């Protein structure tokens, strides 16, 4: 029997097992069926009961789902990025939305730095070279690009971008950034546009939030400004980069390399990249450590519990902060 009898929680999309278990055991949560027919039947039968949705980048809450839940009061997002939630539709209905900032910044920044090093030094490719027995037959692996003291551009100097900059600053890198707003007390050099930033650096790291405002911020013009000696790293959202233009630039040698953790249509990754040794491909593992995922799950549950008990969230998204204060 639920400990929260008057509120019904709906899990949308897969969740890490411990979190799914808590939602089941402590909240008697429903799980939204994946099959479209079953989903429609579930929503017409139970939609009116649901007051809270718990979701992530994989599930999300679009306008149609929000509309199908007339008593929805809160959307609790597991993850810092909430571009899979239609926040405008939620705000119009007075529905509160939370995410999980801060607790994952270190893990994602570690991933970004790992991708920078792996891409520029080609460690994954060199590992494949050893395993294929090519060292003994072909001799030394070709020389690669040095990371220390290189020029780094961070696109989006939020919490994660700042954690990345801090790490690469310790590598002696010259850090520049572009951001929606210039940051008054930042120790890093502000550059007016993504294109100008790309022109000035050896490696451009995408750390901007996803969503309509940042879609294809990195397009063919920005990639050409980065040029044949430049590297692109993306740990943010696939939507921020024009993926077709990126594949084109990489396959035609107009870019030195790329390290990617995120893609336009996950889990589908452009197969044209599979044979390129100057490209490192990760399966969206930026926050994927046991410690960080446990912290994200705990913050997700704190938000849910706090809202159900008090009507207030611990970490509301910026668009909802006014109505929470
Ligand atoms: C995912 C992420 O939430 O926080 C984000 O925005 O993209 C990730 O941490 C995580 O992979 C669960 O889907």
PDB file of C-alpha atoms and ligand atoms in Angstrom, residues 56-58 78-81 104 237 284 287 293 296, ligand 1:
ATOM      1  CA  UNK A  56      14.634  11.438 -17.657  1.00  0.00           C
ATOM      2  CA  UNK A  57      16.127  12.396 -21.003  1.00  0.00           C
ATOM      3  CA  UNK A  58      15.111   8.968 -22.319  1.00  0.00           C
ATOM      4  CA  UNK A  78      16.407  12.521 -13.368  1.00  0.00           C
ATOM      5  CA  UNK A  79      19.241  14.446 -15.051  1.00  0.00           C
ATOM      6  CA  UNK A  80      20.387  18.043 -15.329  1.00  0.00           C
ATOM      7  CA  UNK A  81      19.216  18.439 -18.940  1.00  0.00           C
ATOM      8  CA  UNK A 104      26.786  15.287 -11.877  1.00  0.00           C
ATOM      9  CA  UNK A 237      23.186  17.152 -26.307  1.00  0.00           C
ATOM     10  CA  UNK A 284      26.036   8.756 -23.374  1.00  0.00           C
ATOM     11  CA  UNK A 287      27.221  10.998 -15.679  1.00  0.00           C
ATOM     12  CA  UNK A 293      24.004   8.090 -10.473  1.00  0.00           C
ATOM     13  CA  UNK A 296      21.171  11.836  -8.959  1.00  0.00           C
TER      14      UNK A 296
HETATM   15  C1  LIG B   1      21.121  11.415 -18.203  1.00  0.00           C
HETATM   16  C2  LIG B   1      22.008  13.528 -18.844  1.00  0.00           C
HETATM   17  O1  LIG B   1      20.159  12.019 -17.434  1.00  0.00           O
HETATM   18  O2  LIG B   1      21.829  14.754 -16.839  1.00  0.00           O
HETATM   19  C3  LIG B   1      21.649  14.730 -18.047  1.00  0.00           C
HETATM   20  O3  LIG B   1      21.177  15.690 -18.664  1.00  0.00           O
HETATM   21  O4  LIG B   1      22.004  13.559 -20.031  1.00  0.00           O
HETATM   22  C4  LIG B   1      22.350  12.269 -18.175  1.00  0.00           C
HETATM   23  O5  LIG B   1      22.866  12.439 -16.921  1.00  0.00           O
HETATM   24  C5  LIG B   1      21.354  10.039 -17.718  1.00  0.00           C
HETATM   25  O6  LIG B   1      22.106   9.429 -18.692  1.00  0.00           O
HETATM   26  C6  LIG B   1      20.076   9.270 -17.513  1.00  0.00           C
HETATM   27  O7  LIG B   1      19.388   9.086 -18.686  1.00  0.00           O
END
